[in-house]
Short mmCIF file of C-alpha atoms in Angstrom, two decimals:
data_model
loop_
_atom_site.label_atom_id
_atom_site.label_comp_id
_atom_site.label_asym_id
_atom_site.label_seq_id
_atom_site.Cartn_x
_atom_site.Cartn_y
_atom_site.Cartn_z
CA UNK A 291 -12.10 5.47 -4.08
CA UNK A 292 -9.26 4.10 -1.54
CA UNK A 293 -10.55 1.81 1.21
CA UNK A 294 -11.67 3.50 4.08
CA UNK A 295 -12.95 6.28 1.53
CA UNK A 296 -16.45 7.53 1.84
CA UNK A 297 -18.81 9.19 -0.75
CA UNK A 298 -20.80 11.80 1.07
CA UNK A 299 -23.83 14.15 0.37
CA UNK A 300 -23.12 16.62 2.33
CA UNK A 301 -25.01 20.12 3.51
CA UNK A 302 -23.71 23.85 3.26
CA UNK A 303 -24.99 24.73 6.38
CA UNK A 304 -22.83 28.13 5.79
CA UNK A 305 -21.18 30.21 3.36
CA UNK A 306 -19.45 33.60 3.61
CA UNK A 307 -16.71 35.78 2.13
CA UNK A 308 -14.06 36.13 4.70
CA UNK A 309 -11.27 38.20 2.73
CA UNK A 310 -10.80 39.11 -0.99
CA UNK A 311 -11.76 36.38 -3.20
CA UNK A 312 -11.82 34.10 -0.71
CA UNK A 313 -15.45 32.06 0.12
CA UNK A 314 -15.38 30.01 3.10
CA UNK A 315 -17.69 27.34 3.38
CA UNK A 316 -18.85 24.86 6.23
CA UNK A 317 -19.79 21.13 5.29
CA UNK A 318 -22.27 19.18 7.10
CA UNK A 319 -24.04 16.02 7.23
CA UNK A 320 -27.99 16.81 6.27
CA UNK A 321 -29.07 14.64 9.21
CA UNK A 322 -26.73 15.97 11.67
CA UNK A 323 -24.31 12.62 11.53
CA UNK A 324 -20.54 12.85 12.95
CA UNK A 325 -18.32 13.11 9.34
CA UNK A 326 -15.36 11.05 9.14
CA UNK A 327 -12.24 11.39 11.18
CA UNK A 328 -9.54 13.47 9.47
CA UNK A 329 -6.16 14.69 10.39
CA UNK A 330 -4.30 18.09 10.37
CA UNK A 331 -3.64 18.66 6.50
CA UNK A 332 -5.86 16.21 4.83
CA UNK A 333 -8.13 17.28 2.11
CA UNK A 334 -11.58 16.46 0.29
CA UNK A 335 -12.74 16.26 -3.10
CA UNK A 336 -15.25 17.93 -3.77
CA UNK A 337 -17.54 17.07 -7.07
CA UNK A 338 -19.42 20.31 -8.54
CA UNK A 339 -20.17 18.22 -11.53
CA UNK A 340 -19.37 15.16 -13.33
CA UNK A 341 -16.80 16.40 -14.83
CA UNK A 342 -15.25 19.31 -12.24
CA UNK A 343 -13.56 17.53 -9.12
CA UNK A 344 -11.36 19.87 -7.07
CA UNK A 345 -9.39 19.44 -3.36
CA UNK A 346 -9.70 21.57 -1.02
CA UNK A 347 -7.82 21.26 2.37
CA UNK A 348 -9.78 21.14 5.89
CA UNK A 349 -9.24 24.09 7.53
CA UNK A 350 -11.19 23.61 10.71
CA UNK A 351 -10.70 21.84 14.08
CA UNK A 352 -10.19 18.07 13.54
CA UNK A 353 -11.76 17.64 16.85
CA UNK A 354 -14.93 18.80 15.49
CA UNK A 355 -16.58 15.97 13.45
CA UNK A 356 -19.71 17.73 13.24
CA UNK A 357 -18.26 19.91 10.03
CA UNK A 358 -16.08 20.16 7.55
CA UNK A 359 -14.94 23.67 6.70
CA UNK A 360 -13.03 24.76 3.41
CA UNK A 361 -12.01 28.06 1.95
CA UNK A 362 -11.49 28.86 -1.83
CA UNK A 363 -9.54 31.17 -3.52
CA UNK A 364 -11.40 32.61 -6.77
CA UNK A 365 -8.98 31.39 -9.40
CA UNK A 366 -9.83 34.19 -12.63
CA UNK A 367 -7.07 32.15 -14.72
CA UNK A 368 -8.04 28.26 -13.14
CA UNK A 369 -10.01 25.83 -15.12
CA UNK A 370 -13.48 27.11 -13.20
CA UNK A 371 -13.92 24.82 -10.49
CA UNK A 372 -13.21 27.86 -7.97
CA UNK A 373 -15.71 30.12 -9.61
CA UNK A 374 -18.48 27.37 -9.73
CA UNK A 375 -18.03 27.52 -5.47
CA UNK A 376 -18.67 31.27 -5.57
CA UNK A 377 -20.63 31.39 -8.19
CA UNK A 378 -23.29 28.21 -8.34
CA UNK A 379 -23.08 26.66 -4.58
CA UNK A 380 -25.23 28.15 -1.89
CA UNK A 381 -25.97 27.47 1.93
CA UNK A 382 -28.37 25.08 1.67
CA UNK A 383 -26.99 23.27 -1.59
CA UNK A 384 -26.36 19.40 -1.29
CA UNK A 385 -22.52 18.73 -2.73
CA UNK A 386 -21.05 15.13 -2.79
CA UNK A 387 -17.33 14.90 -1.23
CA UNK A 388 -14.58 12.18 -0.86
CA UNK A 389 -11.95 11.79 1.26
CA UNK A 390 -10.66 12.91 3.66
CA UNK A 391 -7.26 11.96 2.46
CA UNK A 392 -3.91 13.25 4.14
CA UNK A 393 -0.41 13.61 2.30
CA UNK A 394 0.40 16.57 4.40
CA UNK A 395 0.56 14.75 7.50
CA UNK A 396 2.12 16.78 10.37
CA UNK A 397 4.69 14.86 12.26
CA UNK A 398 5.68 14.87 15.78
CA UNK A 399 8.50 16.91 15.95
CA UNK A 400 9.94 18.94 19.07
CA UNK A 401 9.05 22.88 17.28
CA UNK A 402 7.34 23.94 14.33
CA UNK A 403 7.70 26.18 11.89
CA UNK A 404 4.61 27.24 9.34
CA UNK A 405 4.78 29.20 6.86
CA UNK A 406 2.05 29.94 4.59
CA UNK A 407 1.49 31.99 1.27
CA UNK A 408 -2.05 33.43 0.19
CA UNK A 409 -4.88 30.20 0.82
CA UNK A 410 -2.09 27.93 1.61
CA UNK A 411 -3.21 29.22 4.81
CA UNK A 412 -5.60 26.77 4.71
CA UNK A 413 -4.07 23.63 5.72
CA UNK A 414 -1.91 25.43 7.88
CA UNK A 415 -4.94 26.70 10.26
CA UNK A 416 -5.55 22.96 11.32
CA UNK A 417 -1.87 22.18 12.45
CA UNK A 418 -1.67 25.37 13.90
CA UNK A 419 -4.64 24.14 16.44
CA UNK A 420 -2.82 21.08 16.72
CA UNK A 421 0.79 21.99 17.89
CA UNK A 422 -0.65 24.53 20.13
CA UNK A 423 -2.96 22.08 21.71
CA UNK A 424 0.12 19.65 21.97
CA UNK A 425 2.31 22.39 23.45
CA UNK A 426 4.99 22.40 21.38
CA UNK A 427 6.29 25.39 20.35
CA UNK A 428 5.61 26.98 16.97
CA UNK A 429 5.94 29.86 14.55
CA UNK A 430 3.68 30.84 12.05
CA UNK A 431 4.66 33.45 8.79
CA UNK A 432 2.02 34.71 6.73
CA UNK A 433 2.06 36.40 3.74
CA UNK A 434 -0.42 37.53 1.34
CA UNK A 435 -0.97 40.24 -1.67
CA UNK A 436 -2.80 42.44 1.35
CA UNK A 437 -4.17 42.29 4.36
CA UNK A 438 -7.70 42.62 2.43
CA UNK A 439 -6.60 39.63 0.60
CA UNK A 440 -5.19 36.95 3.80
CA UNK A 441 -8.09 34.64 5.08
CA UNK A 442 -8.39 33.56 8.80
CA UNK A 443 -5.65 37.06 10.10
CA UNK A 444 -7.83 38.67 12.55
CA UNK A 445 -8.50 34.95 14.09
CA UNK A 446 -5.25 34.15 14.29
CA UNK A 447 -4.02 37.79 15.76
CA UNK A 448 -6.26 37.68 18.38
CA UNK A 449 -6.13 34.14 19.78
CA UNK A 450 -2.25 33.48 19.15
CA UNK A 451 -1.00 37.18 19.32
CA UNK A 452 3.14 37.04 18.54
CA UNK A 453 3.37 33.63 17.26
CA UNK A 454 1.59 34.82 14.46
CA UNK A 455 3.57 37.33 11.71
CA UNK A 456 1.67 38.83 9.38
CA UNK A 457 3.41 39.58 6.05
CA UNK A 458 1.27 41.61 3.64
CA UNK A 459 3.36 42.15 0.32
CA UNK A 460 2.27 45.48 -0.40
CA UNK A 461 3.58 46.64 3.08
CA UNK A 462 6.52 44.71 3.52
CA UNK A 463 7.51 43.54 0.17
CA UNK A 464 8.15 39.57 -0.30
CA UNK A 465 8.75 37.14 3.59
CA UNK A 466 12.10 37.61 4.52
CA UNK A 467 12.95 33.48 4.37
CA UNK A 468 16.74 34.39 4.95
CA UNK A 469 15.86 35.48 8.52
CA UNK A 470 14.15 32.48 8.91
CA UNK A 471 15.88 29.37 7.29
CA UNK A 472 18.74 31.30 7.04
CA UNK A 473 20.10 29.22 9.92
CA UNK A 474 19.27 24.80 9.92
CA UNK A 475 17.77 24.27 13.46
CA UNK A 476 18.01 20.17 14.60
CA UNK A 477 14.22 19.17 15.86
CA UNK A 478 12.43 22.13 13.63
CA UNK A 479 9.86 21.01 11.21
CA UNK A 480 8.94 23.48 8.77
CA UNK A 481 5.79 23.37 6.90
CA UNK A 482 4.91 25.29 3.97
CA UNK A 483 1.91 25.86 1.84
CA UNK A 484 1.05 28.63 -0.71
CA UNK A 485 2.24 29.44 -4.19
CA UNK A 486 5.02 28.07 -6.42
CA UNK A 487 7.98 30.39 -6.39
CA UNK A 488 7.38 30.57 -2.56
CA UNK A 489 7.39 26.73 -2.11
CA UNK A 490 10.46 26.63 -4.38
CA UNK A 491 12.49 29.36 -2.57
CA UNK A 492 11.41 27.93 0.98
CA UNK A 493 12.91 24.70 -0.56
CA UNK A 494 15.74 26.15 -1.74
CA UNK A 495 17.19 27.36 1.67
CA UNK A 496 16.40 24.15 3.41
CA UNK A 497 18.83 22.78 1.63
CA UNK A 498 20.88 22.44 4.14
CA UNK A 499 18.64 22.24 6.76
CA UNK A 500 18.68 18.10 8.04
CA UNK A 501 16.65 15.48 5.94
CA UNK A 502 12.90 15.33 6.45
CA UNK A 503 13.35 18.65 8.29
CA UNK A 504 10.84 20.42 5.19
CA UNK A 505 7.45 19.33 4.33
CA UNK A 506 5.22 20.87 1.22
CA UNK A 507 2.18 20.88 0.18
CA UNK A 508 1.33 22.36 -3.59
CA UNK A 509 -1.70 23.41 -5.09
CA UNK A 510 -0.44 23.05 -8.66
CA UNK A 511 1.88 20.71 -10.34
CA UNK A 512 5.55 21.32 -11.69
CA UNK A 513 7.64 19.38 -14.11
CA UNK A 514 9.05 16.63 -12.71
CA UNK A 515 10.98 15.30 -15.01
CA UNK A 516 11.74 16.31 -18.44
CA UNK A 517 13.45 13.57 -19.61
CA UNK A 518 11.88 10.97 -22.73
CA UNK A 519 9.01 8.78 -21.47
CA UNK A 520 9.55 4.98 -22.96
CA UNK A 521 7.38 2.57 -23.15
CA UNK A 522 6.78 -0.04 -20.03
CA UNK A 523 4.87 -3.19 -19.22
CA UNK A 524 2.40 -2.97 -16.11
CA UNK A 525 1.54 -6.28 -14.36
CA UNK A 526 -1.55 -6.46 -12.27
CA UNK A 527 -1.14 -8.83 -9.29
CA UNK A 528 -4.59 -9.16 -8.93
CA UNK A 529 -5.75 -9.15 -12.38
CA UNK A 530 -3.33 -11.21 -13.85
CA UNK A 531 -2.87 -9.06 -17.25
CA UNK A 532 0.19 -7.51 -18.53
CA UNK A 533 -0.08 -4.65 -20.13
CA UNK A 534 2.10 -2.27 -22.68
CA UNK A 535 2.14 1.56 -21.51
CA UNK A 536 3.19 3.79 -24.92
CA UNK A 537 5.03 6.36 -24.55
CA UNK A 538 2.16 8.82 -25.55
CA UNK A 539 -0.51 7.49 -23.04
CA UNK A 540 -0.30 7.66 -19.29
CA UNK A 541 -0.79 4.89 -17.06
CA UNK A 542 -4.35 5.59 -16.02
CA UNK A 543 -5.62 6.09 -19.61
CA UNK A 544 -4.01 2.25 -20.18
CA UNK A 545 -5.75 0.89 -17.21
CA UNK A 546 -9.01 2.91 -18.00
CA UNK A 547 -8.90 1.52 -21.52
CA UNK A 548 -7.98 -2.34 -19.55
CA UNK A 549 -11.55 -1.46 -17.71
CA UNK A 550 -9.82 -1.36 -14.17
CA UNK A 551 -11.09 1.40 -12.25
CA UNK A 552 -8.67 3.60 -10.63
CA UNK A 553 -10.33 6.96 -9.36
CA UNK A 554 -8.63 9.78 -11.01
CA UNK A 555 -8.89 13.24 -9.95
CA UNK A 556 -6.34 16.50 -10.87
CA UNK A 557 -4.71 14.33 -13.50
CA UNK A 558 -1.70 16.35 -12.64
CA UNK A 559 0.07 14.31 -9.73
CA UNK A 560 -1.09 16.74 -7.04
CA UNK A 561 -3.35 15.77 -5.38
CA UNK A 562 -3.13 11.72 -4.74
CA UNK A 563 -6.34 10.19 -5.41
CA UNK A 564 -5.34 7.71 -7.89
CA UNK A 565 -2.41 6.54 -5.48
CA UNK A 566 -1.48 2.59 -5.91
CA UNK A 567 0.53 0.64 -4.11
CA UNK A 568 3.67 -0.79 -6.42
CA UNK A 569 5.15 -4.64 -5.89
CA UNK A 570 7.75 -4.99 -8.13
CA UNK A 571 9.81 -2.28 -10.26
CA UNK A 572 10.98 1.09 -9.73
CA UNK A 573 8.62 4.08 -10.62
CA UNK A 574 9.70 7.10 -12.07
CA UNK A 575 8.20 9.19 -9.59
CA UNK A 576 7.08 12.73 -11.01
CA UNK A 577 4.23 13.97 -9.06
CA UNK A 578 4.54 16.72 -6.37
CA UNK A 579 2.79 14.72 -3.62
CA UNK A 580 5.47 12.29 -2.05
CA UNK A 581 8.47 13.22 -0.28
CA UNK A 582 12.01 12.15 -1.22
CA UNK A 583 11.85 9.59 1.91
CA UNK A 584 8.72 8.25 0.35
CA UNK A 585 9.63 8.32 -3.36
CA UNK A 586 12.94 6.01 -2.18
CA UNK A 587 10.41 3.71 -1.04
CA UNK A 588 9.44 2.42 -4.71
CA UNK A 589 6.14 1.17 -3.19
CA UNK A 590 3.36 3.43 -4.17
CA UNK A 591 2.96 5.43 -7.63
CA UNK A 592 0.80 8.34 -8.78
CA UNK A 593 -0.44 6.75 -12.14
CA UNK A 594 -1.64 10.10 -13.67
CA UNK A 595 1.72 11.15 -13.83
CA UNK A 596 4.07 8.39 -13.07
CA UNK A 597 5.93 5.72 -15.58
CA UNK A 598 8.74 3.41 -15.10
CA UNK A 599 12.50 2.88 -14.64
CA UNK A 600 12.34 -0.17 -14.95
CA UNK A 601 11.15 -2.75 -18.10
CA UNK A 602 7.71 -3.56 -16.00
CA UNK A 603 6.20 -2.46 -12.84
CA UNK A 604 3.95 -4.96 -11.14
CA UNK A 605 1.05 -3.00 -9.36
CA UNK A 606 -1.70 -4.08 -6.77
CA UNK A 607 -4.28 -4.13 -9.34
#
């Protein structure tokens, strides 16, 4: 785990089904403890077995450190970690967590605009409560298959009214993003969070929009880059051992084979647990967590997913 990273045993003091497919569950401490601070768009991992460790974003009031509260999407074609939450978890049922951890960060900016596809509702609900309460003005578009199908609509009807557009797909076809981005607006921040092709064509008309103005959160990773993947030394500063990364093996599976624990998660450079911090080198970024502002940086890699430009990195190991 990072430092500042708890383990925790938590209680499911609730669970419900609040639209179709979608289980919402709320997280507390069995003694009635406060759970550690988090911020609007950070997530947890939660562990349904040794092997099955999924993230799920908070989608509660950050304000509220009595709870944490998720909601999961039933995944029929996932890898089963979102039918073991509807399936095998119950209110009652102890479930270890980590986190929270936060590379969605909302960012002061002078308006918002959210826009959310299907669960990626979810981290959206928590920066909603935030801008309002900071009284900035926002927007918020949300679409989903149906109505039936769109977690959290009749709360967010009733207490934001107008703000709030509602796209159901099989009433109004796919979210109009031309009417929206069609235009770059200075001081805007739009944040997005749903499914690929709608991350992808939200990215693709803030193009032009100005730099930093787009932030995105995805649930599932993309290619990267598709280029060859040499072979590169790692150094660990702390260790003191140099090490050879082939061009078969990732980093992680070299420093799990070294003995130097790095938590691993998703394995797929989405969600950030195994972040380090790099010292020397240049990565060759090719997760879907950083921004390009960030990935410029060269001072943090994803080593799931990441390798090197460079002949050796040298890492805070």
């Amino acid at each position: 785990m990072k430092t500042g990273e708890q383990r925790l045993e938590l209680k499911v003091a609730k669970k419900e089904t609040i639209a179709e497919g979608v289980a919402y569950l709320v997280l507390a401490d069995p003694d009635g403890a406060d759970l550690p601070e988090w911020t609007p768009g950070a997530h947890i991992d939660v562990e349904l077995s040794d092997e099955v460790v999924r993230q799920y974003s908070l989608c509660g009031d950050p304000d509220d450190r009595s709870r944490y509260e998720i909601a999961v999407l039933r995944e029929p074609a996932g890898r089963g970690g979102s039918a073991r939450v509807h399936d095998e978890v119950h209110e009652g049922d102890l479930i270890a967590v980590r986190g929270p951890r936060n590379h969605f960060e909302l960012v002061d900016a002078d308006e918002y605009l959210f826009i959310a596809g299907g669960i990626g509702i979810t981290p959206i609900m928590a920066m909603v409560r935030r801008a309002e309460a900071s009284g900035k003005p926002w927007r918020l578009v949300y679409g989903g298959r149906s109505r039936a199908s769109m977690a959290f609509q009749d709360e967010l009807s009733a207490t934001y009214g107008d703000r709030v557009l509602l796209w159901p797909q099989d009433e109004s076809g796919l979210i109009d993003l031309e009417a929206h981005l069609g235009t770059p607006m200075t001081g805007v921040k739009v944040y997005s969070c749903g499914p690929e092709p709608l991350l992808a064509a939200v990215q693709e008309r803030c193009v032009a929009w100005p730099a930093g103005s787009l932030h995105l959160e995805r649930f599932s990773a993309v290619v990267q880059n598709d280029g060859e993947s040499a072979s590169f030394e790692i150094e660990l500063a702390q260790d003191g051992r140099t090490l050879t990364v082939p061009e078969d093996r990732s980093v992680v599976e070299v420093l799990h084979d070294a003995g130097i624990d790095v938590p691993v998660s998703c394995r797929e450079g989405v969600c950030g647990t195994c972040e380090t911090a790099v010292l020397d080198g240049i990565p060759d970024h090719r997760d879907v967590v950083l921004s390009d502002e960030e990935r410029a940086c060269n001072d943090c890699m994803f080593p799931c997913v990441s390798r090197s430009l460079t002949p050796r990195l040298r890492l805070d190991l």
